[in-house]
Structure formats: structure tokens, C-alpha cells
């Protein structure tokens, strides 16, 4: 269970750290001034999607932990035959790393110089959208390009996973041929489905980069996508270690 516990510890630590950055524990009612309270109220409302994502990722993390635990225990049975991983999985790993980095740097670009990047704040007491200054063209291009590259590399990752499946199938490693085969298709398939689901949100974020949405909304979307991709990257790296047979659990072995 060592690998599972380490995985859960990493997920929990990152989640707690990220939530601590969102100022969810602030108490605006203890501060003076209606303006301060309204500002914190906006922060609380904007934090709801972040909390929802954390809860969702916590559920996903527990689910993958159960799968990894089952995989490690099943490896100790004598009929287990390790699956030779296709070399393309290393290319796929690089693609997922690039995708995650692109989203990170898209967020960095979106945050840079804050008010001067996307839509500047409305004039005090006004609500005329025609007075809002749009994002700088150079920054807008940078964000769009990074979002495009993140999308392209994610799609390429999924295509690479399908190629890996085909290579294994053609080599005689069918889905039902051995428990190790079944776990490989199961783990990579479920992970791929989560990437596919994330592409829907990423597509919505790309659309937002073309539309006249507020700076806060666009940054929030990019931040959620980036954190989701970072999480799936960590999950994939753990799965890769498990599928390579590097996660041998001495606790399980000692009981056989």
C-alpha cells in the first residue's frame, strides 16, 4: 500500500496548498467597510468552482488509488505477466508534460501586469462596457497560442494512447489475455477519458479567449484547466511507474 499512500499524500498536500492560496478561510464580516465585504464576497463566489474542482479531483484520486491498489495486489499472483510497454508511451508522457506546461504559462501570461492585460476595471460608478480597454494584442496572442498548443498536445496524447493500444493488440496482448493486459487497458482508458472530458473545458476556455469576457473569468477558467491538467499529469506518472513494475510493494510481498 506504500505507493497508494504516497499518491494520496501528494494529492492531499497539493489540494490543501492550492486551497490555502484561495483565501477561503477569510472572514470579511470581521472587517470594516461595505466595499471590503463586497470584495470578499466576490472572492467567495469565484472560489466555488475551485472548491468543486478540488472535491471532484479528490474523488478521482480515491478512484485511481483503488485501481492502483488492486493492480499492485494482483501483481503478486503467479499468473501475472508484465505487459511490455510500447515506446510511444514515453512520447505520450512528453506530450502531456508539454500540455501541462502550456496551460501553466498561459496562466502566467494572463496574470502578468494584471489590470493591463485583459479587460480593465470599469470606471468608478459606471457600467458601460464600451469604455473597457481590451487585452493587449501581444498578450492575447501569447495566451491563445499556449491554449492552442495545450489542446493540440492533449489530442496528440490521446492519439498516441490509441496507437499504444493497437501496438499491444497486434503483438498478442489482448484485453482478456492476461490480468496485466486488462489492467493496462483499464488504467490508460479511464485516464484518457478524463483527458477527453478536460478537453471540453479547455475548448470553452479557448472560446473565452476569443470573446470579450472579463479578465477574472478568463483567468479563472485557465487556472482550473491548468490545475486539472497538472493533476492528470501526476496521475499518469504514477500509473506509468505502476505499469512499469517499479512500484513493487514490500508490504504485500511479505504476506505471500
GROMACS .gro file of N, CA and C in nm, residues 154-239:
model
  258
  154UNK      N    1  -0.263   1.765  -2.610
  154UNK     CA    2  -0.354   1.675  -2.538
  154UNK      C    3  -0.422   1.579  -2.634
  155UNK      N    4  -0.465   1.631  -2.749
  155UNK     CA    5  -0.525   1.545  -2.851
  155UNK      C    6  -0.421   1.446  -2.904
  156UNK      N    7  -0.298   1.494  -2.923
  156UNK     CA    8  -0.190   1.405  -2.969
  156UNK      C    9  -0.163   1.297  -2.865
  157UNK      N   10  -0.173   1.332  -2.737
  157UNK     CA   11  -0.154   1.234  -2.630
  157UNK      C   12  -0.258   1.122  -2.642
  158UNK      N   13  -0.384   1.160  -2.662
  158UNK     CA   14  -0.490   1.059  -2.675
  158UNK      C   15  -0.469   0.973  -2.799
  159UNK      N   16  -0.426   1.036  -2.909
  159UNK     CA   17  -0.398   0.960  -3.030
  159UNK      C   18  -0.283   0.862  -3.006
  160UNK      N   19  -0.182   0.907  -2.934
  160UNK     CA   20  -0.070   0.819  -2.900
  160UNK      C   21  -0.111   0.702  -2.814
  161UNK      N   22  -0.205   0.725  -2.724
  161UNK     CA   23  -0.255   0.616  -2.640
  161UNK      C   24  -0.327   0.511  -2.724
  162UNK      N   25  -0.403   0.557  -2.823
  162UNK     CA   26  -0.471   0.465  -2.913
  162UNK      C   27  -0.370   0.383  -2.994
  163UNK      N   28  -0.262   0.448  -3.035
  163UNK     CA   29  -0.157   0.377  -3.109
  163UNK      C   30  -0.093   0.271  -3.019
  164UNK      N   31  -0.071   0.305  -2.892
  164UNK     CA   32  -0.014   0.208  -2.798
  164UNK      C   33  -0.106   0.088  -2.782
  165UNK      N   34  -0.236   0.113  -2.773
  165UNK     CA   35  -0.333   0.004  -2.764
  165UNK      C   36  -0.322  -0.086  -2.887
  166UNK      N   37  -0.314  -0.024  -3.004
  166UNK     CA   38  -0.309  -0.101  -3.129
  166UNK      C   39  -0.181  -0.184  -3.136
  167UNK      N   40  -0.069  -0.126  -3.095
  167UNK     CA   41   0.058  -0.199  -3.097
  167UNK      C   42   0.052  -0.321  -3.006
  168UNK      N   43  -0.002  -0.303  -2.886
  168UNK     CA   44  -0.012  -0.416  -2.793
  168UNK      C   45  -0.107  -0.522  -2.845
  169UNK      N   46  -0.219  -0.479  -2.901
  169UNK     CA   47  -0.316  -0.575  -2.954
  169UNK      C   48  -0.257  -0.655  -3.069
  170UNK      N   49  -0.184  -0.587  -3.157
  170UNK     CA   50  -0.122  -0.656  -3.270
  170UNK      C   51  -0.010  -0.751  -3.226
  171UNK      N   52   0.047  -0.724  -3.109
  171UNK     CA   53   0.155  -0.809  -3.056
  171UNK      C   54   0.101  -0.926  -2.974
  172UNK      N   55  -0.031  -0.939  -2.967
  172UNK     CA   56  -0.092  -1.051  -2.896
  172UNK      C   57  -0.133  -1.021  -2.753
  173UNK      N   58  -0.117  -0.898  -2.709
  173UNK     CA   59  -0.157  -0.862  -2.573
  173UNK      C   60  -0.300  -0.808  -2.576
  174UNK      N   61  -0.394  -0.901  -2.586
  174UNK     CA   62  -0.535  -0.865  -2.594
  174UNK      C   63  -0.590  -0.826  -2.457
  175UNK      N   64  -0.706  -0.764  -2.459
  175UNK     CA   65  -0.768  -0.716  -2.336
  175UNK      C   66  -0.788  -0.826  -2.233
  176UNK      N   67  -0.833  -0.943  -2.277
  176UNK     CA   68  -0.864  -1.053  -2.186
  176UNK      C   69  -0.755  -1.159  -2.182
  177UNK      N   70  -0.640  -1.133  -2.242
  177UNK     CA   71  -0.536  -1.234  -2.248
  177UNK      C   72  -0.471  -1.263  -2.114
  178UNK      N   73  -0.459  -1.161  -2.029
  178UNK     CA   74  -0.391  -1.174  -1.901
  178UNK      C   75  -0.439  -1.060  -1.811
  179UNK      N   76  -0.443  -1.081  -1.678
  179UNK     CA   77  -0.484  -0.972  -1.588
  179UNK      C   78  -0.403  -0.844  -1.607
  180UNK      N   79  -0.273  -0.858  -1.638
  180UNK     CA   80  -0.190  -0.740  -1.659
  180UNK      C   81  -0.237  -0.661  -1.781
  181UNK      N   82  -0.278  -0.734  -1.886
  181UNK     CA   83  -0.331  -0.667  -2.005
  181UNK      C   84  -0.457  -0.588  -1.970
  182UNK      N   85  -0.547  -0.653  -1.897
  182UNK     CA   86  -0.673  -0.589  -1.860
  182UNK      C   87  -0.650  -0.462  -1.780
  183UNK      N   88  -0.557  -0.468  -1.685
  183UNK     CA   89  -0.528  -0.350  -1.603
  183UNK      C   90  -0.467  -0.238  -1.687
  184UNK      N   91  -0.383  -0.274  -1.783
  184UNK     CA   92  -0.323  -0.171  -1.868
  184UNK      C   93  -0.430  -0.095  -1.945
  185UNK      N   94  -0.519  -0.169  -2.011
  185UNK     CA   95  -0.626  -0.104  -2.088
  185UNK      C   96  -0.720  -0.027  -1.997
  186UNK      N   97  -0.747  -0.081  -1.879
  186UNK     CA   98  -0.838  -0.015  -1.785
  186UNK      C   99  -0.780   0.117  -1.736
  187UNK      N  100  -0.655   0.113  -1.689
  187UNK     CA  101  -0.593   0.233  -1.632
  187UNK      C  102  -0.574   0.343  -1.737
  188UNK      N  103  -0.520   0.304  -1.853
  188UNK     CA  104  -0.497   0.404  -1.957
  188UNK      C  105  -0.628   0.455  -2.016
  189UNK      N  106  -0.727   0.367  -2.024
  189UNK     CA  107  -0.856   0.407  -2.080
  189UNK      C  108  -0.928   0.507  -1.991
  190UNK      N  109  -0.933   0.480  -1.861
  190UNK     CA  110  -1.000   0.572  -1.768
  190UNK      C  111  -0.927   0.706  -1.762
  191UNK      N  112  -0.795   0.701  -1.761
  191UNK     CA  113  -0.717   0.825  -1.761
  191UNK      C  114  -0.744   0.904  -1.889
  192UNK      N  115  -0.751   0.835  -2.002
  192UNK     CA  116  -0.779   0.902  -2.129
  192UNK      C  117  -0.916   0.966  -2.132
  193UNK      N  118  -1.014   0.902  -2.069
  193UNK     CA  119  -1.149   0.959  -2.063
  193UNK      C  120  -1.150   1.090  -1.984
  194UNK      N  121  -1.069   1.096  -1.880
  194UNK     CA  122  -1.061   1.220  -1.802
  194UNK      C  123  -0.992   1.331  -1.882
  195UNK      N  124  -0.892   1.294  -1.962
  195UNK     CA  125  -0.830   1.393  -2.052
  195UNK      C  126  -0.933   1.443  -2.153
  196UNK      N  127  -1.012   1.350  -2.208
  196UNK     CA  128  -1.114   1.387  -2.306
  196UNK      C  129  -1.217   1.482  -2.245
  197UNK      N  130  -1.258   1.452  -2.122
  197UNK     CA  131  -1.351   1.541  -2.054
  197UNK      C  132  -1.291   1.678  -2.030
  198UNK      N  133  -1.161   1.680  -1.996
  198UNK     CA  134  -1.094   1.807  -1.974
  198UNK      C  135  -1.084   1.891  -2.100
  199UNK      N  136  -1.078   1.825  -2.215
  199UNK     CA  137  -1.071   1.898  -2.342
  199UNK      C  138  -1.198   1.979  -2.367
  200UNK      N  139  -1.310   1.933  -2.313
  200UNK     CA  140  -1.434   2.010  -2.327
  200UNK      C  141  -1.421   2.143  -2.254
  201UNK      N  142  -1.370   2.137  -2.130
  201UNK     CA  143  -1.349   2.260  -2.053
  201UNK      C  144  -1.241   2.347  -2.117
  202UNK      N  145  -1.138   2.284  -2.171
  202UNK     CA  146  -1.031   2.360  -2.235
  202UNK      C  147  -1.083   2.429  -2.361
  203UNK      N  148  -1.172   2.362  -2.434
  203UNK     CA  149  -1.233   2.424  -2.552
  203UNK      C  150  -1.315   2.546  -2.514
  204UNK      N  151  -1.386   2.536  -2.403
  204UNK     CA  152  -1.464   2.651  -2.354
  204UNK      C  153  -1.372   2.766  -2.314
  205UNK      N  154  -1.257   2.731  -2.258
  205UNK     CA  155  -1.160   2.833  -2.220
  205UNK      C  156  -1.102   2.901  -2.343
  206UNK      N  157  -1.072   2.822  -2.447
  206UNK     CA  158  -1.021   2.880  -2.571
  206UNK      C  159  -1.124   2.974  -2.633
  207UNK      N  160  -1.250   2.933  -2.628
  207UNK     CA  161  -1.356   3.019  -2.681
  207UNK      C  162  -1.362   3.150  -2.604
  208UNK      N  163  -1.342   3.141  -2.472
  208UNK     CA  164  -1.343   3.261  -2.389
  208UNK      C  165  -1.230   3.356  -2.423
  209UNK      N  166  -1.117   3.301  -2.470
  209UNK     CA  167  -1.004   3.387  -2.507
  209UNK      C  168  -1.033   3.466  -2.633
  210UNK      N  169  -1.132   3.421  -2.711
  210UNK     CA  170  -1.171   3.494  -2.832
  210UNK      C  171  -1.282   3.594  -2.805
  211UNK      N  172  -1.359   3.569  -2.700
  211UNK     CA  173  -1.473   3.654  -2.669
  211UNK      C  174  -1.433   3.764  -2.570
  212UNK      N  175  -1.521   3.861  -2.555
  212UNK     CA  176  -1.495   3.973  -2.466
  212UNK      C  177  -1.544   3.941  -2.325
  213UNK      N  178  -1.478   3.848  -2.258
  213UNK     CA  179  -1.513   3.818  -2.120
  213UNK      C  180  -1.414   3.889  -2.028
  214UNK      N  181  -1.451   3.899  -1.902
  214UNK     CA  182  -1.366   3.973  -1.809
  214UNK      C  183  -1.237   3.899  -1.781
  215UNK      N  184  -1.140   3.976  -1.737
  215UNK     CA  185  -1.009   3.920  -1.703
  215UNK      C  186  -1.023   3.811  -1.598
  216UNK      N  187  -1.106   3.839  -1.496
  216UNK     CA  188  -1.121   3.743  -1.386
  216UNK      C  189  -1.177   3.610  -1.434
  217UNK      N  190  -1.277   3.616  -1.523
  217UNK     CA  191  -1.338   3.492  -1.572
  217UNK      C  192  -1.240   3.409  -1.653
  218UNK      N  193  -1.167   3.476  -1.741
  218UNK     CA  194  -1.073   3.402  -1.825
  218UNK      C  195  -0.960   3.343  -1.742
  219UNK      N  196  -0.908   3.420  -1.646
  219UNK     CA  197  -0.802   3.368  -1.561
  219UNK      C  198  -0.851   3.251  -1.478
  220UNK      N  199  -0.977   3.260  -1.431
  220UNK     CA  200  -1.034   3.152  -1.350
  220UNK      C  201  -1.044   3.024  -1.433
  221UNK      N  202  -1.088   3.037  -1.559
  221UNK     CA  203  -1.100   2.919  -1.645
  221UNK      C  204  -0.964   2.856  -1.673
  222UNK      N  205  -0.867   2.941  -1.704
  222UNK     CA  206  -0.733   2.889  -1.732
  222UNK      C  207  -0.675   2.822  -1.607
  223UNK      N  208  -0.697   2.883  -1.491
  223UNK     CA  209  -0.644   2.827  -1.367
  223UNK      C  210  -0.703   2.690  -1.337
  224UNK      N  211  -0.835   2.676  -1.357
  224UNK     CA  212  -0.900   2.548  -1.333
  224UNK      C  213  -0.847   2.441  -1.430
  225UNK      N  214  -0.834   2.478  -1.557
  225UNK     CA  215  -0.782   2.383  -1.656
  225UNK      C  216  -0.638   2.344  -1.624
  226UNK      N  217  -0.557   2.442  -1.586
  226UNK     CA  218  -0.416   2.415  -1.555
  226UNK      C  219  -0.405   2.320  -1.437
  227UNK      N  220  -0.482   2.345  -1.331
  227UNK     CA  221  -0.474   2.259  -1.213
  227UNK      C  222  -0.522   2.117  -1.246
  228UNK      N  223  -0.628   2.108  -1.326
  228UNK     CA  224  -0.680   1.977  -1.367
  228UNK      C  225  -0.575   1.901  -1.447
  229UNK      N  226  -0.507   1.971  -1.539
  229UNK     CA  227  -0.404   1.904  -1.621
  229UNK      C  228  -0.283   1.864  -1.536
  230UNK      N  229  -0.245   1.948  -1.442
  230UNK     CA  230  -0.134   1.912  -1.353
  230UNK      C  231  -0.169   1.785  -1.275
  231UNK      N  232  -0.293   1.778  -1.230
  231UNK     CA  233  -0.338   1.661  -1.155
  231UNK      C  234  -0.332   1.535  -1.241
  232UNK      N  235  -0.384   1.544  -1.363
  232UNK     CA  236  -0.383   1.427  -1.452
  232UNK      C  237  -0.242   1.389  -1.493
  233UNK      N  238  -0.151   1.486  -1.499
  233UNK     CA  239  -0.011   1.455  -1.527
  233UNK      C  240   0.049   1.374  -1.413
  234UNK      N  241   0.022   1.415  -1.289
  234UNK     CA  242   0.072   1.340  -1.173
  234UNK      C  243   0.014   1.199  -1.172
  235UNK      N  244  -0.116   1.189  -1.199
  235UNK     CA  245  -0.180   1.057  -1.205
  235UNK      C  246  -0.114   0.970  -1.311
  236UNK      N  247  -0.089   1.027  -1.428
  236UNK     CA  248  -0.027   0.950  -1.536
  236UNK      C  249   0.113   0.903  -1.498
  237UNK      N  250   0.191   0.988  -1.436
  237UNK     CA  251   0.327   0.949  -1.396
  237UNK      C  252   0.322   0.835  -1.294
  238UNK      N  253   0.225   0.841  -1.202
  238UNK     CA  254   0.210   0.732  -1.105
  238UNK      C  255   0.168   0.604  -1.176
  239UNK      N  256   0.074   0.615  -1.269
  239UNK     CA  257   0.030   0.497  -1.344
  239UNK      C  258   0.145   0.437  -1.424
   0.00000   0.00000   0.00000
